[in-house]
Coordinates of C-alpha atoms in Angstrom, one line a residue:
X842 CA 0.0 0.0 0.0
X843 CA 2.9 2.3 -0.5
X844 CA 2.7 2.8 -4.3
X845 CA 0.6 6.0 -4.2
X846 CA 0.8 7.0 -0.6
X847 CA -1.9 9.0 1.1
X848 CA -4.1 10.5 -1.5
X849 CA -6.5 12.3 0.8
X850 CA -4.9 15.1 2.8
X851 CA -7.3 17.5 4.2
X852 CA -4.7 20.1 4.9
X853 CA -3.6 20.2 1.2
X854 CA -7.0 20.3 -0.3
X855 CA -7.9 23.8 -1.5
X856 CA -11.2 25.5 -0.7
X857 CA -12.3 25.4 -4.3
X858 CA -11.7 21.7 -4.9
X859 CA -14.6 20.1 -6.6
X860 CA -15.6 17.2 -8.9
X861 CA -15.3 19.6 -11.8
X862 CA -11.6 20.1 -11.5
X863 CA -9.7 18.9 -14.6
X864 CA -6.0 18.2 -15.1
X865 CA -4.1 20.7 -17.1
X866 CA -0.7 19.6 -18.4
X867 CA -1.1 16.2 -16.9
X868 CA 1.1 13.5 -18.3
X869 CA -0.4 11.9 -21.4
X870 CA -2.4 8.9 -20.6
X871 CA -2.9 9.7 -16.9
X872 CA -6.0 11.8 -17.7
X873 CA -7.8 13.0 -20.8
X874 CA -8.9 16.6 -21.0
X875 CA -11.8 17.9 -23.1
X876 CA -9.5 18.6 -26.0
X877 CA -8.1 15.1 -26.3
X878 CA -9.2 13.2 -29.4
X879 CA -11.1 9.9 -28.8
X880 CA -8.4 7.6 -30.3
X881 CA -5.7 8.0 -27.7
X882 CA -7.9 7.6 -24.7
X883 CA -6.6 4.1 -23.9
X884 CA -3.0 5.2 -24.3
X885 CA -0.6 4.4 -21.4
X886 CA -3.3 2.4 -19.6
X887 CA -2.6 -1.3 -18.8
X888 CA -4.9 -3.2 -21.2
X889 CA -5.1 -6.2 -18.7
X890 CA -5.6 -4.7 -15.3
X891 CA -5.3 -7.1 -12.4
X892 CA -8.4 -8.5 -10.7
X893 CA -9.1 -7.0 -7.3
X894 CA -9.7 -10.5 -5.9
X895 CA -11.9 -13.4 -6.6
X896 CA -15.5 -12.9 -5.5
X897 CA -18.7 -14.8 -5.4
X898 CA -21.1 -13.1 -7.8
X899 CA -24.4 -11.9 -6.6
X900 CA -27.4 -13.6 -8.1
X901 CA -30.3 -11.5 -9.2
X902 CA -33.2 -11.5 -6.7
X903 CA -35.9 -13.9 -8.1
X904 CA -38.6 -11.2 -8.1
X905 CA -40.5 -12.8 -11.0
X906 CA -40.9 -15.9 -8.9
X907 CA -43.1 -14.0 -6.4
X908 CA -46.9 -14.2 -6.5
X909 CA -48.0 -11.7 -9.1
X910 CA -49.5 -9.0 -6.9
X911 CA -46.4 -9.0 -4.6
X912 CA -44.0 -9.1 -7.6
X913 CA -45.7 -6.1 -9.2
X914 CA -45.6 -4.1 -5.9
X915 CA -42.0 -4.9 -5.3
X916 CA -40.9 -3.9 -8.8
X917 CA -42.9 -0.7 -8.7
X918 CA -41.6 0.3 -5.3
X919 CA -38.0 -0.5 -6.2
X920 CA -38.2 1.6 -9.3
X921 CA -39.9 4.5 -7.6
X922 CA -37.5 4.8 -4.6
X923 CA -34.5 3.5 -6.6
X924 CA -33.5 0.7 -4.2
X925 CA -32.4 -2.9 -5.0
X926 CA -35.3 -5.3 -5.5
X927 CA -34.2 -7.4 -2.6
X928 CA -34.5 -4.4 -0.2
X929 CA -38.0 -3.7 -1.5
X930 CA -39.0 -7.3 -1.2
X931 CA -37.8 -7.4 2.4
X932 CA -40.1 -4.5 3.2
X933 CA -43.0 -6.2 1.5
X934 CA -42.4 -9.5 3.3
X935 CA -42.2 -7.7 6.6
X936 CA -45.6 -6.1 6.0
X937 CA -47.3 -9.3 4.9
X938 CA -45.9 -11.2 7.9
X939 CA -47.1 -8.5 10.3
X940 CA -50.7 -9.1 9.2
X941 CA -50.7 -12.8 8.6
X942 CA -49.0 -13.7 12.0
X943 CA -52.1 -12.4 13.8
X944 CA -54.4 -15.0 12.2
X945 CA -52.4 -18.1 11.1
X946 CA -49.7 -20.5 12.1
X947 CA -48.2 -23.1 9.7
X948 CA -48.1 -26.9 10.1
X949 CA -45.3 -28.7 8.3
X950 CA -46.3 -32.2 9.5
X951 CA -48.0 -33.9 12.4
X952 CA -45.5 -32.7 14.9
X953 CA -43.9 -29.5 13.4
X954 CA -46.0 -26.5 14.0
X955 CA -44.9 -22.8 14.4
X956 CA -45.7 -19.2 13.6
X957 CA -45.5 -17.8 10.1
X958 CA -43.6 -14.8 11.3
X959 CA -40.5 -13.7 9.3
X960 CA -37.2 -12.1 10.4
X961 CA -35.7 -9.9 7.6
X962 CA -32.2 -8.4 7.9
X963 CA -30.8 -6.0 5.3
X964 CA -27.1 -5.1 5.5
X965 CA -26.8 -1.6 4.1
X966 CA -25.9 2.0 4.9
X967 CA -28.5 4.5 6.1
X968 CA -28.3 6.3 2.7
X969 CA -29.9 3.4 0.9
X970 CA -33.5 4.6 1.5
X971 CA -34.8 1.6 3.5
X972 CA -37.0 3.8 5.6
X973 CA -38.6 5.3 2.5
X974 CA -39.4 1.9 1.0
X975 CA -40.7 0.7 4.4
X976 CA -43.1 3.6 4.4
X977 CA -44.6 2.5 1.1
X978 CA -45.3 -1.0 2.2
X979 CA -46.2 -0.3 5.8
X980 CA -48.7 2.5 5.1
X981 CA -51.8 0.3 5.7
X982 CA -50.3 -1.0 8.9
X983 CA -49.5 2.4 10.2
X984 CA -53.0 3.6 9.3
X985 CA -54.4 0.5 11.2
X986 CA -52.2 1.3 14.2
X987 CA -53.3 4.9 14.4
X988 CA -57.0 3.8 14.3
X989 CA -56.5 1.1 16.9
X990 CA -54.6 3.6 19.2
X991 CA -57.5 6.0 18.9
X992 CA -60.0 3.2 19.7
X993 CA -57.9 2.1 22.6
X994 CA -58.0 5.6 24.1
X995 CA -61.8 5.7 23.9
X996 CA -62.1 2.2 25.3
X997 CA -59.7 3.1 28.2
X998 CA -61.8 6.1 29.0
X999 CA -65.0 4.0 29.1
X1000 CA -63.2 1.4 31.2
X1001 CA -62.1 3.9 33.8
X1002 CA -65.6 5.2 34.2
X1003 CA -67.0 1.7 34.4
X1004 CA -64.4 0.6 37.0
X1005 CA -65.1 3.7 39.1
X1006 CA -68.8 2.8 39.2
X1007 CA -67.9 -0.8 40.1
X1008 CA -65.7 0.4 42.9
X1009 CA -68.5 2.6 44.2
X1010 CA -70.9 -0.3 44.1
X1011 CA -68.5 -2.4 46.2
X1012 CA -68.3 0.1 49.1
X1013 CA -71.5 -1.4 50.6
X1014 CA -70.0 -4.8 50.7
X1015 CA -67.1 -4.0 53.1
X1016 CA -67.0 -6.5 56.0
X1017 CA -69.0 -9.1 54.1
X1018 CA -66.2 -11.1 52.5
X1019 CA -67.9 -14.5 52.8
X1020 CA -71.4 -13.6 51.5
X1021 CA -72.4 -14.8 48.0
X1022 CA -73.0 -11.2 46.9
X1023 CA -69.3 -10.4 47.4
X1024 CA -68.2 -13.3 45.1
X1025 CA -70.7 -12.2 42.5
X1026 CA -69.4 -8.7 42.8
X1027 CA -65.8 -9.6 42.0
X1028 CA -66.8 -11.6 39.1
X1029 CA -68.3 -8.5 37.5
X1030 CA -65.2 -6.4 37.6
X1031 CA -64.7 -4.7 34.2
X1032 CA -61.9 -6.0 32.0
X1033 CA -59.3 -3.4 30.9
X1034 CA -59.0 -3.0 27.1
X1035 CA -56.1 -4.5 25.4
X1036 CA -53.8 -2.2 23.4
X1037 CA -53.6 -3.2 19.7
X1038 CA -50.6 -1.3 18.3
X1039 CA -48.6 -3.7 16.1
X1040 CA -45.5 -1.7 15.1
X1041 CA -42.5 -1.1 17.3
X1042 CA -39.8 1.2 16.0
X1043 CA -36.2 1.8 17.1
X1044 CA -36.8 -0.3 20.2
X1045 CA -34.4 -1.8 22.7
X1046 CA -34.7 -5.4 23.8
X1047 CA -36.3 -4.3 27.1
X1048 CA -38.9 -2.2 25.4
X1049 CA -39.8 -5.1 23.1
X1050 CA -40.3 -7.4 26.1
X1051 CA -42.5 -4.8 27.7
X1052 CA -44.6 -4.4 24.5
X1053 CA -45.5 -8.1 24.6
X1054 CA -47.0 -7.7 28.0
X1055 CA -49.8 -5.6 26.4
X1056 CA -50.3 -7.5 23.2
X1057 CA -48.9 -10.9 21.9
X1058 CA -48.1 -9.9 18.3
X1059 CA -45.7 -7.2 17.2
X1060 CA -43.4 -6.0 14.4
X1061 CA -40.1 -4.3 14.8
X1062 CA -38.9 -2.1 12.0
X1063 CA -35.6 -0.2 12.4
X1064 CA -32.8 1.2 10.2
X1065 CA -30.5 1.2 13.3
X1066 CA -30.1 -2.5 13.9
X1067 CA -27.2 -1.9 16.2
X1068 CA -29.6 -0.5 18.8
X1069 CA -32.0 -3.5 18.5
X1070 CA -29.1 -5.9 18.8
X1071 CA -27.7 -4.5 22.0
X1072 CA -26.6 -0.9 21.3
X1073 CA -23.7 0.6 19.5
X1074 CA -21.2 -0.8 21.9
X1075 CA -22.2 -4.3 20.6
X1076 CA -21.1 -6.0 23.9
X1077 CA -21.2 -9.7 23.3
X1078 CA -23.4 -10.4 26.4
X1079 CA -26.0 -7.8 25.4
X1080 CA -26.0 -9.1 21.8
X1081 CA -26.5 -12.7 23.1
X1082 CA -29.3 -11.5 25.4
X1083 CA -31.1 -9.8 22.5
X1084 CA -30.7 -12.7 20.2
X1085 CA -31.9 -15.2 22.9
X1086 CA -35.0 -13.1 23.2
X1087 CA -35.6 -13.0 19.5
X1088 CA -35.0 -16.7 19.2
X1089 CA -37.7 -17.4 21.7
X1090 CA -40.1 -15.0 19.9
X1091 CA -39.2 -16.6 16.5
X1092 CA -40.4 -19.9 18.0
X1093 CA -43.6 -18.3 19.1
X1094 CA -42.8 -18.1 22.8
X1095 CA -42.9 -18.6 25.7
X1096 CA -41.3 -15.3 26.7
X1097 CA -40.4 -15.0 30.4
X1098 CA -38.3 -12.1 31.6
X1099 CA -38.0 -9.3 34.2
X1100 CA -37.7 -5.7 32.9
X1101 CA -37.2 -2.4 34.6
X1102 CA -40.2 -0.8 32.8
X1103 CA -42.7 -3.7 32.8
X1104 CA -41.6 -5.8 35.7
X1105 CA -42.1 -9.5 35.1
X1106 CA -43.1 -10.5 31.6
X1107 CA -44.7 -14.0 31.3
X1108 CA -46.2 -14.6 27.8
X1109 CA -47.0 -18.1 26.6
X1110 CA -47.7 -17.2 23.0
X1111 CA -45.9 -14.4 21.3
X1112 CA -45.5 -13.7 17.5
X1113 CA -42.8 -11.3 16.3
X1114 CA -41.9 -10.0 12.8
X1115 CA -38.7 -8.1 12.3
X1116 CA -37.6 -5.8 9.4
X1117 CA -34.1 -4.6 10.4
X1118 CA -31.3 -2.8 8.6
X1119 CA -27.8 -3.3 9.9
X1120 CA -24.9 -1.2 8.7
X1121 CA -21.9 -3.1 7.2
X1122 CA -19.5 -1.7 9.8
X1123 CA -21.8 -3.0 12.6
X1124 CA -21.8 -6.4 10.9
X1125 CA -18.0 -6.3 10.7
X1126 CA -17.8 -5.4 14.4
X1127 CA -20.1 -8.3 15.2
X1128 CA -18.0 -10.6 13.1
X1129 CA -14.9 -9.6 15.1
X1130 CA -16.6 -10.3 18.4
X1131 CA -18.0 -13.6 17.1
X1132 CA -14.6 -14.8 15.8
X1133 CA -15.3 -14.3 12.1
X1134 CA -18.4 -13.8 10.0
X1135 CA -19.0 -17.5 9.4
X1136 CA -19.7 -17.7 13.2
X1137 CA -21.3 -14.3 13.3
X1138 CA -23.8 -15.1 10.6
X1139 CA -24.8 -18.1 12.7
X1140 CA -26.1 -15.5 15.3
X1141 CA -28.7 -14.5 12.7
X1142 CA -29.7 -18.1 11.6
X1143 CA -33.4 -17.2 12.0
X1144 CA -33.0 -14.1 9.7
X1145 CA -33.3 -13.9 6.0
X1146 CA -30.2 -11.8 5.4
X1147 CA -29.3 -9.8 2.3
X1148 CA -26.6 -7.3 1.5
X1149 CA -27.7 -5.5 -1.7
X1150 CA -25.2 -3.7 -3.9
X1151 CA -25.5 0.0 -3.3
X1152 CA -27.2 2.2 -5.9
X1153 CA -25.9 5.4 -4.3
X1154 CA -24.3 7.6 -6.9
X1155 CA -26.6 6.6 -9.8
X1156 CA -30.0 7.8 -8.4
X1157 CA -30.3 11.0 -10.4
X1158 CA -33.5 13.0 -9.8
X1159 CA -36.6 12.3 -11.9
X1160 CA -40.1 13.5 -11.5
X1161 CA -42.4 10.7 -10.1
X1162 CA -46.1 10.5 -10.8
X1163 CA -47.0 9.3 -7.3
X1164 CA -47.6 6.0 -5.4
X1165 CA -47.7 3.2 -8.0
X1166 CA -51.1 1.4 -8.3
X1167 CA -49.5 -2.0 -7.5
X1168 CA -48.3 -0.6 -4.1
X1169 CA -51.7 0.9 -3.4
X1170 CA -53.4 -2.5 -4.1
X1171 CA -50.8 -4.2 -1.9
X1172 CA -51.7 -2.0 1.1
X1173 CA -55.5 -2.4 0.3
X1174 CA -55.1 -6.2 0.5
X1175 CA -53.4 -6.0 4.0
X1176 CA -56.0 -3.6 5.3
X1177 CA -58.9 -5.7 4.1
X1178 CA -57.3 -8.7 6.0
X1179 CA -56.9 -6.7 9.2
X1180 CA -60.3 -5.1 9.1
X1181 CA -62.2 -8.3 8.1
X1182 CA -60.7 -10.7 10.8
X1183 CA -60.2 -10.3 14.5
X1184 CA -57.4 -12.0 16.5
X1185 CA -58.7 -14.8 18.7
X1186 CA -57.8 -15.5 22.3
X1187 CA -58.4 -18.5 24.5
X1188 CA -59.8 -18.4 28.1
X1189 CA -56.3 -17.7 29.4
X1190 CA -55.9 -14.7 27.1
X1191 CA -53.4 -16.5 24.8
X1192 CA -53.4 -15.7 21.1
X1193 CA -54.8 -18.7 19.1
X1194 CA -54.0 -19.0 15.4
X1195 CA -55.5 -21.8 13.2
X1196 CA -52.8 -23.9 11.5
X1197 CA -52.5 -23.9 7.7
X1198 CA -51.0 -27.2 6.4
X1199 CA -49.7 -28.0 2.9
X1200 CA -51.7 -29.7 0.1
X1201 CA -50.2 -32.9 -1.4
X1202 CA -48.4 -31.0 -4.2
X1203 CA -47.0 -28.4 -1.9
X1204 CA -45.9 -31.1 0.6
X1205 CA -43.9 -32.9 -2.1
X1206 CA -42.2 -29.7 -3.1
X1207 CA -41.3 -28.8 0.5
X1208 CA -39.9 -32.3 1.2
X1209 CA -37.7 -32.1 -1.9
X1210 CA -36.4 -28.7 -0.8
X1211 CA -35.8 -29.9 2.8
X1212 CA -33.8 -33.0 1.6
X1213 CA -31.8 -31.1 -1.0
X1214 CA -30.7 -28.5 1.6
X1215 CA -29.9 -31.3 4.2
X1216 CA -27.6 -33.0 1.7
X1217 CA -25.7 -29.8 1.1
X1218 CA -25.0 -29.2 4.8
X1219 CA -22.5 -32.1 5.3
X1220 CA -18.8 -31.6 5.8
X1221 CA -17.2 -30.4 2.5
X1222 CA -20.6 -29.5 1.1
X1223 CA -21.7 -26.0 -0.1
X1224 CA -23.7 -25.1 3.0
X1225 CA -21.5 -26.6 5.6
X1226 CA -20.0 -23.2 6.7
X1227 CA -23.5 -21.7 7.0
X1228 CA -25.2 -24.8 8.4
X1229 CA -26.9 -22.8 11.2
X1230 CA -28.6 -20.7 8.5
X1231 CA -29.3 -23.7 6.2
X1232 CA -30.7 -25.7 9.0
X1233 CA -33.6 -23.2 9.3
X1234 CA -34.3 -22.9 5.6
X1235 CA -37.1 -25.5 5.3
X1236 CA -39.0 -23.8 8.1
X1237 CA -38.4 -20.4 6.5
X1238 CA -39.9 -21.8 3.3
X1239 CA -43.0 -23.0 5.3
X1240 CA -43.4 -19.6 6.9
X1241 CA -43.0 -17.7 3.7
X1242 CA -45.3 -20.0 1.8
X1243 CA -48.0 -19.4 4.4
X1244 CA -47.6 -15.6 4.1
X1245 CA -47.7 -15.8 0.3
X1246 CA -50.7 -18.1 0.4
X1247 CA -52.9 -15.9 2.7
X1248 CA -52.0 -12.8 0.8
X1249 CA -52.9 -14.4 -2.5
X1250 CA -56.2 -15.6 -1.0
X1251 CA -57.2 -12.2 0.2
X1252 CA -56.0 -10.3 -2.9
X1253 CA -57.9 -12.7 -5.2
X1254 CA -61.1 -12.8 -3.2
X1255 CA -63.4 -9.9 -4.0
X1256 CA -66.3 -10.8 -1.7
X1257 CA -66.8 -11.4 2.0
X1258 CA -63.5 -12.7 3.5
X1259 CA -65.4 -14.8 6.0
X1260 CA -65.3 -17.7 3.4
X1261 CA -61.5 -17.8 3.7
X1262 CA -61.2 -16.7 7.3
X1263 CA -58.9 -18.4 9.8
X1264 CA -60.3 -21.9 10.3
X1265 CA -61.9 -22.0 6.8
X1266 CA -58.9 -21.2 4.5
X1267 CA -57.8 -23.9 2.1
X1268 CA -54.3 -25.5 2.6
X1269 CA -51.1 -23.9 1.2
X1270 CA -50.8 -24.8 -2.5
X1271 CA -47.9 -25.6 -4.7
X1272 CA -47.7 -22.1 -6.3
X1273 CA -47.0 -20.5 -3.0
X1274 CA -44.6 -23.2 -2.1
X1275 CA -42.6 -22.9 -5.3
X1276 CA -42.3 -19.1 -4.8
X1277 CA -41.1 -19.5 -1.2
X1278 CA -38.5 -22.2 -2.2
X1279 CA -37.1 -19.8 -4.9
X1280 CA -36.8 -16.9 -2.5
X1281 CA -35.3 -18.9 0.4
X1282 CA -32.9 -20.6 -2.0
X1283 CA -31.7 -17.1 -3.0
X1284 CA -31.2 -16.1 0.6
X1285 CA -29.1 -19.2 1.2
X1286 CA -26.8 -18.2 -1.7
X1287 CA -26.8 -14.6 -0.4
X1288 CA -25.6 -15.9 3.0
X1289 CA -22.8 -17.7 1.3
X1290 CA -21.9 -14.5 -0.7
X1291 CA -22.0 -12.2 2.3
X1292 CA -19.6 -14.5 4.3
X1293 CA -17.3 -14.8 1.3
X1294 CA -17.2 -11.0 0.8
X1295 CA -16.6 -10.2 4.4
X1296 CA -13.9 -12.9 4.7
X1297 CA -11.6 -11.0 2.3
X1298 CA -9.1 -8.3 3.5
X1299 CA -11.0 -5.1 4.4
X1300 CA -9.0 -3.0 2.0
X1301 CA -9.9 -5.3 -0.9
X1302 CA -13.5 -5.3 0.1
X1303 CA -13.5 -1.5 0.2
X1304 CA -11.7 -1.3 -3.2
X1305 CA -14.5 -3.3 -4.7
X1306 CA -17.1 -1.0 -3.2
X1307 CA -15.2 2.1 -4.3
X1308 CA -14.8 0.9 -7.9
X1309 CA -18.6 0.2 -8.2
X1310 CA -19.3 3.6 -6.8
X1311 CA -17.0 5.3 -9.4
X1312 CA -18.7 3.4 -12.2
X1313 CA -22.1 4.6 -11.1
X1314 CA -20.8 8.2 -11.0
X1315 CA -19.5 7.6 -14.5
X1316 CA -22.9 6.3 -15.7
X1317 CA -24.7 9.2 -14.0
X1318 CA -22.5 11.8 -15.8
X1319 CA -23.4 10.5 -19.2
X1320 CA -21.5 7.2 -19.6
X1321 CA -20.9 6.2 -23.2
X1322 CA -22.2 9.6 -24.4
X1323 CA -19.1 11.5 -23.2
X1324 CA -15.5 11.4 -24.6
X1325 CA -13.5 11.6 -21.4
X1326 CA -13.6 9.7 -18.1
X1327 CA -15.4 11.5 -15.3
X1328 CA -12.8 11.8 -12.5
X1329 CA -14.1 13.0 -9.2
X1330 CA -11.8 14.4 -6.5
X1331 CA -10.9 12.0 -3.7
X1332 CA -12.2 14.6 -1.3
X1333 CA -15.7 14.5 -2.9
X1334 CA -15.6 10.7 -2.9
X1335 CA -14.9 10.9 0.8
X1336 CA -17.8 13.4 1.3
X1337 CA -20.4 11.7 -0.8
X1338 CA -19.3 8.1 -1.4
X1339 CA -19.7 4.9 0.6
X1340 CA -16.3 5.0 2.5
X1341 CA -16.5 7.8 5.1
X1342 CA -13.3 6.8 6.8
X1343 CA -10.1 8.5 5.4
X1344 CA -7.8 5.6 6.1
X1345 CA -10.2 3.1 4.5
X1346 CA -10.7 5.3 1.5
X1347 CA -6.9 5.8 1.0
X1348 CA -6.3 2.0 1.3
X1349 CA -9.1 1.3 -1.2
X1350 CA -7.6 3.8 -3.7
X1351 CA -4.2 2.2 -3.3
X1352 CA -5.6 -1.2 -4.1
X1353 CA -7.2 0.1 -7.3
X1354 CA -4.0 1.8 -8.4
X1355 CA -1.8 -1.2 -7.6
X1356 CA -4.1 -3.3 -9.7
X1357 CA -3.9 -0.7 -12.5
X1358 CA -7.6 -0.3 -12.4
X1359 CA -7.4 3.4 -11.6
X1360 CA -4.9 6.4 -11.5
X1361 CA -4.7 9.4 -9.2
X1362 CA -3.9 12.8 -10.6
X1363 CA -3.0 16.0 -8.7
X1364 CA -4.4 19.0 -10.3
X1365 CA -3.1 22.6 -10.5
X1366 CA -5.4 23.4 -7.6
X1367 CA -3.6 20.8 -5.6
X1368 CA -6.6 18.5 -5.4
X1369 CA -6.4 14.8 -6.1
X1370 CA -8.6 13.1 -8.7
X1371 CA -9.2 9.4 -9.2
X1372 CA -9.8 8.2 -12.8
X1373 CA -10.9 4.7 -13.6
X1374 CA -9.1 2.8 -16.3
X1375 CA -11.0 2.9 -19.6
X1376 CA -10.3 -0.8 -20.0
X1377 CA -12.2 -1.4 -16.7
X1378 CA -15.1 0.8 -17.9
X1379 CA -15.2 -0.9 -21.3
X1380 CA -14.3 -4.5 -20.6
X1381 CA -15.5 -5.1 -17.1
X1382 CA -18.6 -2.9 -16.8
X1383 CA -19.4 -2.4 -20.5
X1384 CA -20.2 1.3 -19.9
X1385 CA -17.7 2.8 -22.4
X1386 CA -17.6 1.6 -26.0

């Protein structure tokens, strides 16, 4: 890392440095100014730049395998917000699971029964617009929560008045503890209303436990996953405590704990959906504490984990017509489900959810998926290093198939939903199972890719991120329609790019230069620009012909 030295020096950067700086009198081949003819643009560049390092290629998210109404909503939202499809899909899955977990569980066979709740984890920076796409898919749930909160306030007010009257009526019974009238009196005590808010945002583990004291089904959405998993300090004991809680909730309970805010929490049945974003740096920190990412990813065995390629740098402004119709229909479907059905509770106040099983065709598909994954988990097999994740894949498929199936039923049923209500709904069919297998299969490959990427040296990983960012800048500035490479200053890359640490940025630049994939140029204004090799732009990314 000594070939170029430190390229970012805040003290030497002039106040007028900008991405519009151009080299004047630069050595031929190191940079091409606006007067350069097109022919010599490849001069003095290495025609065969070295590879940064071997990498597992990211597979395209199987969005077209999703049930049609979900596919259309995901594609429309991803296009509107300019986010990767897998990020939009995670938001959609979180929303569907939030609604379906209130009414159904899923039965895999005579002995294996569990919730249909999903845990989604997206590894990305805050600039990736997860919150924006969450708002699109969670709109109906937020509207439902606001309405239920207003209803709860009115019910609580009525309850207080009724309880006050009940207390007044009991004053005449003092000293008559053993008379039948006293026993009858206590049997008529008004029941307090149950809060029905479903969504928990930016919550700590203790706050999550307390929320389940009020209602047995919730969803956590957060773009600050570090807080959810134990705080920014990421102390291993706090992390393990948080994940132990989430593991119990993923299984559907029981949840027993003592909190400062809610005292003793003792819930037999608890359903939790999670839609969390974790920053890459936090994942790296976790990996270090866990002894490497292969072990660290095992902490998240119950999560469907994705680390999408960033689109930052290529999301130029465009005028949008409004919320896509497919997204509106998606929210309408969820709201119809929530408004048509009521959660059921047994005499002990426990949430009861009828079980959806598989039809014969779906069962055959699920068994084949289960066995295929099991065979790939042995020593020396593809999923051995992520066997904690792969070991949950068949159950993930069952849960996701249940969510897809219920959503499809409600979306396709124009009449009264009582005909497909919990207890009357048909079993999960093959179409829902095929879609779920495709999606979970993709998440398994993504888990392999994430562990592979994070296992390489950090400066190599950062160099790959930096190169993709520079290519997106190039495309955003006109790409093949311009004659000269767009070369931003390193200072602007530091300010606006994905690497906000100077040492990491300098190391990443050094890797690209040593691999002859880029060159740095100092301008007359004493700023440093970084130009990608035209061979990299043309032969690797195909953005310069």
